[in-house]
Short mmCIF file of C-alpha atoms in Angstrom, two decimals:
data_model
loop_
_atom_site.label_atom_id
_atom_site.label_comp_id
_atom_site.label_asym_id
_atom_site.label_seq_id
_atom_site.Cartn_x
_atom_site.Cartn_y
_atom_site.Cartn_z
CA UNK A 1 0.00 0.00 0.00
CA UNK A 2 1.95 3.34 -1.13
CA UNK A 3 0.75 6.22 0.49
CA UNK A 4 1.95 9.63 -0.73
CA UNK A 5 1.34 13.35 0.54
CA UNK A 6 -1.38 15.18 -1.24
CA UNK A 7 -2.02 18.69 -0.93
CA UNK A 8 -5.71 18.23 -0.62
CA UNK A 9 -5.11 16.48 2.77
CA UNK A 10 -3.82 20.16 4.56
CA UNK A 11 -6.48 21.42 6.82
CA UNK A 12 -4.62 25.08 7.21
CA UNK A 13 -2.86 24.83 10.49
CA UNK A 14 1.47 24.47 9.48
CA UNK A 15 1.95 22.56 12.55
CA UNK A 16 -0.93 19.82 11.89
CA UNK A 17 -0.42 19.67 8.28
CA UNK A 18 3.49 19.01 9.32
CA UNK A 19 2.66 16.25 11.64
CA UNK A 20 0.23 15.21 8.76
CA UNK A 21 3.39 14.68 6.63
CA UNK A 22 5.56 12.79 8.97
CA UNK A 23 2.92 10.57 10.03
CA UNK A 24 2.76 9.93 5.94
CA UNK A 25 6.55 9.74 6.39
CA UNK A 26 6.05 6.49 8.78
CA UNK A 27 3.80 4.85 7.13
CA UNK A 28 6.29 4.39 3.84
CA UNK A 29 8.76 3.66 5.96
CA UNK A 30 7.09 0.74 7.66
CA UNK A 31 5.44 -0.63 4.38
CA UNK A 32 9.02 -0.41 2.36
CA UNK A 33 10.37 -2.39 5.76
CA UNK A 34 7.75 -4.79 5.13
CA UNK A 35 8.21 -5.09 1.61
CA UNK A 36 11.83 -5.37 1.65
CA UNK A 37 11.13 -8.10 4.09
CA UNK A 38 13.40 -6.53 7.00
CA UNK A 39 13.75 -8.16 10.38
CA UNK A 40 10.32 -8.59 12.52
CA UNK A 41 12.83 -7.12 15.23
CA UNK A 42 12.87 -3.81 12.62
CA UNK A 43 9.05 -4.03 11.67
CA UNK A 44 8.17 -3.95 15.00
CA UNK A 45 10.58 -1.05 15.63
CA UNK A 46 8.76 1.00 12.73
CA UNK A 47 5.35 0.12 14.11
CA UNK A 48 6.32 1.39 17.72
CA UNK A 49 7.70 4.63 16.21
CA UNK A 50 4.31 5.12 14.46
CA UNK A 51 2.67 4.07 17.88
CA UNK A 52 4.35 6.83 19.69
CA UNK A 53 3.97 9.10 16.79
CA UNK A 54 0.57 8.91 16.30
CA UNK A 55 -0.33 9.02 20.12
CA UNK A 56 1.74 12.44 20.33
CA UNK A 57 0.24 13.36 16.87
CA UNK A 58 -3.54 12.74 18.39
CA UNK A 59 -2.96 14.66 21.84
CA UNK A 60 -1.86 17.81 19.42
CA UNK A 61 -4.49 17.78 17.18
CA UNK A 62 -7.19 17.70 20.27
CA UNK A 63 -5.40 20.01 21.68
CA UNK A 64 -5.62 22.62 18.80
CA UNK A 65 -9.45 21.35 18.63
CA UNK A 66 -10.24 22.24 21.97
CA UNK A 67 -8.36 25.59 21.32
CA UNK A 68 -10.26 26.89 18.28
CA UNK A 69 -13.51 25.79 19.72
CA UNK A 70 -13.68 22.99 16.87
CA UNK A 71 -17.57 21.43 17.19
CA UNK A 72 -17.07 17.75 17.14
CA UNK A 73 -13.53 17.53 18.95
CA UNK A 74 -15.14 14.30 21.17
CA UNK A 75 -16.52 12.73 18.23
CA UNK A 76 -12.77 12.97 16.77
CA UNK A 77 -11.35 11.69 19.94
CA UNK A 78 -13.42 9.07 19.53
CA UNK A 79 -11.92 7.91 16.18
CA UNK A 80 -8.43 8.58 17.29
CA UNK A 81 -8.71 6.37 20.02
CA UNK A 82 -10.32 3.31 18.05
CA UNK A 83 -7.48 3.88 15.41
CA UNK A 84 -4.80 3.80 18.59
CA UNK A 85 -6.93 0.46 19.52
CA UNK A 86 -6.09 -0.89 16.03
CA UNK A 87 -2.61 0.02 15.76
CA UNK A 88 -2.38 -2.08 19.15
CA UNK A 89 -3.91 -5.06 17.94
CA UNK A 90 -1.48 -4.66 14.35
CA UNK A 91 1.57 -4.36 17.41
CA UNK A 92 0.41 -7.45 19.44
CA UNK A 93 -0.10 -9.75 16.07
CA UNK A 94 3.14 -8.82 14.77
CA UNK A 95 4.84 -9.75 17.82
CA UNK A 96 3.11 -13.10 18.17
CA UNK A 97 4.04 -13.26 14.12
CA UNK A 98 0.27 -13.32 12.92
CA UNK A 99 0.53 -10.55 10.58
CA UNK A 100 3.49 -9.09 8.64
CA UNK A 101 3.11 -9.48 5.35
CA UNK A 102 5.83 -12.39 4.65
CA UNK A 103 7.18 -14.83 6.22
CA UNK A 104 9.53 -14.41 8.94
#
C-alpha cells in the first residue's frame, strides 16, 4: 500500500499539516520495511515509532481542537482512540508473528 502526501489532505494549520506529513513519512517507511522483508525485530521497531507518533500526533491535534472551539472535537477523539486500539492489535499480532506481510 503506497501512500503519498497530497495537498488536498492540509487542513490550514502548518503545525498539523506538518505532523500530517511525517505521520505519511512512517507509514512508507514501515510498508518499504515490510516489503523489503526486513527483520520482525525492525518491523516492530517502525510500528512502535508510528505508535508513539501517532499518540503524540492525536494529543496535538485535540489540543488545537479544543483551542479553536472545533464542534465535534469528542466525536474525533473518539476515532483517534479506536485507530490507537487498532494500531495495538497490528503491534500485538506482529509480535506473536500473525501478521506481517511475509514470512519471517
Amino acid at each position: 500500500m503506497y501512500i503519498h502526501w497530497d495537498k488536498s489532505y492540509e487542513i490550514g494549520n502548518p503545525l498539523i499539516d506538518t505532523e500530517h506529513r511525517l505521520l505519511i513519512m512512517l507509514f512508507r517507511k514501515l510498508d518499504v520495511a515490510i516489503k523489503s522483508a526486513e527483520p520482525e525485530a525492525t518491523i516492530m521497531r517502525i510500528l512502535l515509532e508510528v505508535k508513539k507518533f501517532a499518540d503524540f500526533h492525536f494529543t496535538s491535534e485535540e489540543n488545537l481542537m479544543h483551542e479553536v472551539g472545533y464542534p465535534d472535537t469528542a466525536a474525533h477523539e473518539e476515532i483517534h482512540s479506536a485507530l490507537l486500539a487498532q494500531l495495538e492489535v497490528m503491534i500485538g499480532r506482529v509480535s506473536k508473528k500473525r501478521e506481517v506481510g511475509y514470512s519471517a
